[in-house]
Amino acid sequence: MLATMPHITCTIQHRSDLGVLVVRWPDDAPLEQLQADFEAVLAMSEQTATAYWMLDVRRRDQISPELGHWTTTIFYPQAAGRLAPQILRISVLCSPARMAVYAADPIQMQYLTYGLAPERPYHMRLFGDEGTAMEWLCAR
């Protein structure tokens, strides 16, 4: 089922056969819009009882430190709490250019290190390959 919710810039596809939400952004968007997109993802996740997300951000070239801070310290922990007792698992599908920015920018690396830490109430990993990203999500 493909969600066509108003006021979002991403597509949200519920893969009931895999128990995964596949979220794709076709382009960049302002911070407030991306926050609305993430809220729509959480709403679909609650509606479908699906706590495994593949976020395809390969076409989003702009990397906002504000979004990195908001997702890792506010949104993902909040989403994990709302989806409990399921464990929120997030595979982020990134372009090589985005991975290079993460590696070169100390602020981005700080948020990334925080978000990937095992003590978070959610599990997140970055991937450059969609097949590997999906395998990790499905390896419950």
PDB file of C-alpha atoms in Angstrom:
ATOM      1  CA  MET A   1       0.000   0.000   0.000  1.00  0.00           C
ATOM      2  CA  LEU A   2       1.407   3.390  -0.987  1.00  0.00           C
ATOM      3  CA  ALA A   3       0.553   6.232   1.353  1.00  0.00           C
ATOM      4  CA  THR A   4      -0.441   9.477  -0.326  1.00  0.00           C
ATOM      5  CA  MET A   5      -0.786  11.710   2.672  1.00  0.00           C
ATOM      6  CA  PRO A   6      -1.145  15.449   2.125  1.00  0.00           C
ATOM      7  CA  HIS A   7       1.682  17.808   2.972  1.00  0.00           C
ATOM      8  CA  ILE A   8       4.560  15.345   2.799  1.00  0.00           C
ATOM      9  CA  THR A   9       7.452  15.265   0.344  1.00  0.00           C
ATOM     10  CA  CYS A  10       8.360  11.594   0.746  1.00  0.00           C
ATOM     11  CA  THR A  11       6.684   8.381  -0.316  1.00  0.00           C
ATOM     12  CA  ILE A  12       5.853   5.904   2.429  1.00  0.00           C
ATOM     13  CA  GLN A  13       5.304   2.321   1.340  1.00  0.00           C
ATOM     14  CA  HIS A  14       4.213  -0.342   3.802  1.00  0.00           C
ATOM     15  CA  ARG A  15       5.801  -3.640   2.793  1.00  0.00           C
ATOM     16  CA  SER A  16       3.525  -5.940   4.771  1.00  0.00           C
ATOM     17  CA  ASP A  17       5.301  -8.974   3.290  1.00  0.00           C
ATOM     18  CA  LEU A  18       8.529  -7.847   4.992  1.00  0.00           C
ATOM     19  CA  GLY A  19       7.122  -5.894   7.937  1.00  0.00           C
ATOM     20  CA  VAL A  20       8.988  -2.771   6.777  1.00  0.00           C
ATOM     21  CA  LEU A  21       8.143   0.825   5.914  1.00  0.00           C
ATOM     22  CA  VAL A  22      10.122   2.033   2.895  1.00  0.00           C
ATOM     23  CA  VAL A  23      10.425   5.822   2.894  1.00  0.00           C
ATOM     24  CA  ARG A  24      11.954   7.689  -0.040  1.00  0.00           C
ATOM     25  CA  TRP A  25      12.666  11.365  -0.486  1.00  0.00           C
ATOM     26  CA  PRO A  26      12.889  12.528  -4.118  1.00  0.00           C
ATOM     27  CA  ASP A  27      14.598  15.780  -3.173  1.00  0.00           C
ATOM     28  CA  ASP A  28      15.629  18.104  -0.371  1.00  0.00           C
ATOM     29  CA  ALA A  29      13.112  20.039   1.691  1.00  0.00           C
ATOM     30  CA  PRO A  30      13.217  22.654   4.467  1.00  0.00           C
ATOM     31  CA  LEU A  31      13.679  21.437   8.041  1.00  0.00           C
ATOM     32  CA  GLU A  32      10.021  21.982   8.982  1.00  0.00           C
ATOM     33  CA  GLN A  33       8.879  19.956   5.973  1.00  0.00           C
ATOM     34  CA  LEU A  34      11.246  17.093   6.784  1.00  0.00           C
ATOM     35  CA  GLN A  35       9.961  17.102  10.364  1.00  0.00           C
ATOM     36  CA  ALA A  36       6.396  16.810   9.020  1.00  0.00           C
ATOM     37  CA  ASP A  37       7.558  13.952   6.792  1.00  0.00           C
ATOM     38  CA  PHE A  38       9.041  12.111   9.771  1.00  0.00           C
ATOM     39  CA  GLU A  39       5.816  12.624  11.746  1.00  0.00           C
ATOM     40  CA  ALA A  40       3.898  11.088   8.817  1.00  0.00           C
ATOM     41  CA  VAL A  41       6.277   8.113   8.850  1.00  0.00           C
ATOM     42  CA  LEU A  42       5.606   7.616  12.554  1.00  0.00           C
ATOM     43  CA  ALA A  43       1.840   7.888  12.013  1.00  0.00           C
ATOM     44  CA  MET A  44       1.985   5.209   9.296  1.00  0.00           C
ATOM     45  CA  SER A  45       4.209   3.102  11.533  1.00  0.00           C
ATOM     46  CA  GLU A  46       1.657   3.251  14.339  1.00  0.00           C
ATOM     47  CA  GLN A  47      -1.221   2.574  11.940  1.00  0.00           C
ATOM     48  CA  THR A  48       0.473  -0.534  10.518  1.00  0.00           C
ATOM     49  CA  ALA A  49       2.258  -1.661  13.718  1.00  0.00           C
ATOM     50  CA  THR A  50       5.546  -1.574  11.789  1.00  0.00           C
ATOM     51  CA  ALA A  51       8.706  -0.582  13.669  1.00  0.00           C
ATOM     52  CA  TYR A  52      11.233  -1.304  10.907  1.00  0.00           C
ATOM     53  CA  TRP A  53      12.015   1.623   8.613  1.00  0.00           C
ATOM     54  CA  MET A  54      14.221   1.943   5.565  1.00  0.00           C
ATOM     55  CA  LEU A  55      14.861   5.641   4.962  1.00  0.00           C
ATOM     56  CA  ASP A  56      16.182   6.342   1.460  1.00  0.00           C
ATOM     57  CA  VAL A  57      17.914   9.735   1.621  1.00  0.00           C
ATOM     58  CA  ARG A  58      20.178   9.262  -1.409  1.00  0.00           C
ATOM     59  CA  ARG A  59      18.576  12.173  -3.288  1.00  0.00           C
ATOM     60  CA  ARG A  60      18.653  14.590  -0.384  1.00  0.00           C
ATOM     61  CA  ASP A  61      21.916  16.462  -0.886  1.00  0.00           C
ATOM     62  CA  GLN A  62      21.537  19.029   1.889  1.00  0.00           C
ATOM     63  CA  ILE A  63      22.612  17.751   5.274  1.00  0.00           C
ATOM     64  CA  SER A  64      21.247  19.869   8.087  1.00  0.00           C
ATOM     65  CA  PRO A  65      22.896  19.673  11.517  1.00  0.00           C
ATOM     66  CA  GLU A  66      19.547  20.791  12.963  1.00  0.00           C
ATOM     67  CA  LEU A  67      17.789  17.798  11.407  1.00  0.00           C
ATOM     68  CA  GLY A  68      20.534  15.458  12.622  1.00  0.00           C
ATOM     69  CA  HIS A  69      20.137  16.770  16.153  1.00  0.00           C
ATOM     70  CA  TRP A  70      16.337  16.625  16.060  1.00  0.00           C
ATOM     71  CA  THR A  71      16.110  13.090  14.653  1.00  0.00           C
ATOM     72  CA  THR A  72      18.714  11.446  16.886  1.00  0.00           C
ATOM     73  CA  THR A  73      17.984  13.196  20.191  1.00  0.00           C
ATOM     74  CA  ILE A  74      14.267  13.992  19.988  1.00  0.00           C
ATOM     75  CA  PHE A  75      12.310  12.272  17.224  1.00  0.00           C
ATOM     76  CA  TYR A  76      13.788   8.758  17.127  1.00  0.00           C
ATOM     77  CA  PRO A  77      13.678   8.333  20.936  1.00  0.00           C
ATOM     78  CA  GLN A  78      10.092   9.624  20.955  1.00  0.00           C
ATOM     79  CA  ALA A  79       9.139   7.305  18.087  1.00  0.00           C
ATOM     80  CA  ALA A  80      10.780   4.359  19.869  1.00  0.00           C
ATOM     81  CA  GLY A  81       8.683   5.094  22.949  1.00  0.00           C
ATOM     82  CA  ARG A  82       5.464   5.269  20.949  1.00  0.00           C
ATOM     83  CA  LEU A  83       6.195   2.014  19.116  1.00  0.00           C
ATOM     84  CA  ALA A  84       7.199   0.057  22.233  1.00  0.00           C
ATOM     85  CA  PRO A  85       7.285  -2.826  22.996  1.00  0.00           C
ATOM     86  CA  GLN A  86       8.546  -3.195  19.411  1.00  0.00           C
ATOM     87  CA  ILE A  87      12.138  -2.061  18.885  1.00  0.00           C
ATOM     88  CA  LEU A  88      12.453   0.716  16.302  1.00  0.00           C
ATOM     89  CA  ARG A  89      15.037  -0.331  13.672  1.00  0.00           C
ATOM     90  CA  ILE A  90      16.111   2.244  11.100  1.00  0.00           C
ATOM     91  CA  SER A  91      18.269   1.549   8.069  1.00  0.00           C
ATOM     92  CA  VAL A  92      19.344   4.757   6.360  1.00  0.00           C
ATOM     93  CA  LEU A  93      20.215   4.360   2.694  1.00  0.00           C
ATOM     94  CA  CYS A  94      22.833   7.014   1.854  1.00  0.00           C
ATOM     95  CA  SER A  95      24.699   8.162  -1.237  1.00  0.00           C
ATOM     96  CA  PRO A  96      28.517   8.042  -1.255  1.00  0.00           C
ATOM     97  CA  ALA A  97      28.538  11.863  -1.211  1.00  0.00           C
ATOM     98  CA  ARG A  98      26.442  11.915   1.967  1.00  0.00           C
ATOM     99  CA  MET A  99      28.703   9.340   3.615  1.00  0.00           C
ATOM    100  CA  ALA A 100      31.704  11.536   2.759  1.00  0.00           C
ATOM    101  CA  VAL A 101      30.048  14.566   4.384  1.00  0.00           C
ATOM    102  CA  TYR A 102      29.319  12.533   7.507  1.00  0.00           C
ATOM    103  CA  ALA A 103      32.964  11.468   7.668  1.00  0.00           C
ATOM    104  CA  ALA A 104      34.344  14.989   7.096  1.00  0.00           C
ATOM    105  CA  ASP A 105      32.012  17.124   9.250  1.00  0.00           C
ATOM    106  CA  PRO A 106      32.693  16.886  13.008  1.00  0.00           C
ATOM    107  CA  ILE A 107      29.193  18.088  13.950  1.00  0.00           C
ATOM    108  CA  GLN A 108      27.520  15.565  11.655  1.00  0.00           C
ATOM    109  CA  MET A 109      29.833  12.851  12.965  1.00  0.00           C
ATOM    110  CA  GLN A 110      28.854  13.760  16.534  1.00  0.00           C
ATOM    111  CA  TYR A 111      25.132  13.325  15.792  1.00  0.00           C
ATOM    112  CA  LEU A 112      25.797  10.180  13.806  1.00  0.00           C
ATOM    113  CA  THR A 113      27.915   8.620  16.549  1.00  0.00           C
ATOM    114  CA  TYR A 114      25.219   9.487  19.076  1.00  0.00           C
ATOM    115  CA  GLY A 115      22.455   8.025  16.892  1.00  0.00           C
ATOM    116  CA  LEU A 116      24.344   4.805  16.176  1.00  0.00           C
ATOM    117  CA  ALA A 117      25.278   4.130  19.806  1.00  0.00           C
ATOM    118  CA  PRO A 118      23.940   0.788  21.083  1.00  0.00           C
ATOM    119  CA  GLU A 119      22.407   2.317  24.206  1.00  0.00           C
ATOM    120  CA  ARG A 120      19.808   4.289  22.203  1.00  0.00           C
ATOM    121  CA  PRO A 121      16.184   3.122  22.519  1.00  0.00           C
ATOM    122  CA  TYR A 122      16.266   2.536  18.743  1.00  0.00           C
ATOM    123  CA  HIS A 123      18.717   0.712  16.457  1.00  0.00           C
ATOM    124  CA  MET A 124      20.048   2.611  13.455  1.00  0.00           C
ATOM    125  CA  ARG A 125      22.613   1.771  10.770  1.00  0.00           C
ATOM    126  CA  LEU A 126      23.782   3.478   7.573  1.00  0.00           C
ATOM    127  CA  PHE A 127      24.037   1.643   4.266  1.00  0.00           C
ATOM    128  CA  GLY A 128      25.152   2.402   0.732  1.00  0.00           C
ATOM    129  CA  ASP A 129      23.344  -0.606  -0.744  1.00  0.00           C
ATOM    130  CA  GLU A 130      19.586  -1.159  -0.608  1.00  0.00           C
ATOM    131  CA  GLY A 131      19.820  -4.948  -0.490  1.00  0.00           C
ATOM    132  CA  THR A 132      22.152  -4.865   2.500  1.00  0.00           C
ATOM    133  CA  ALA A 133      19.940  -2.278   4.209  1.00  0.00           C
ATOM    134  CA  MET A 134      16.883  -4.493   3.787  1.00  0.00           C
ATOM    135  CA  GLU A 135      18.762  -7.618   4.927  1.00  0.00           C
ATOM    136  CA  TRP A 136      19.759  -5.870   8.161  1.00  0.00           C
ATOM    137  CA  LEU A 137      16.171  -4.767   8.786  1.00  0.00           C
ATOM    138  CA  CYS A 138      14.762  -8.222   8.145  1.00  0.00           C
ATOM    139  CA  ALA A 139      17.366 -10.019  10.300  1.00  0.00           C
ATOM    140  CA  ARG A 140      15.303  -9.756  13.443  1.00  0.00           C
TER     141      ARG A 140
END
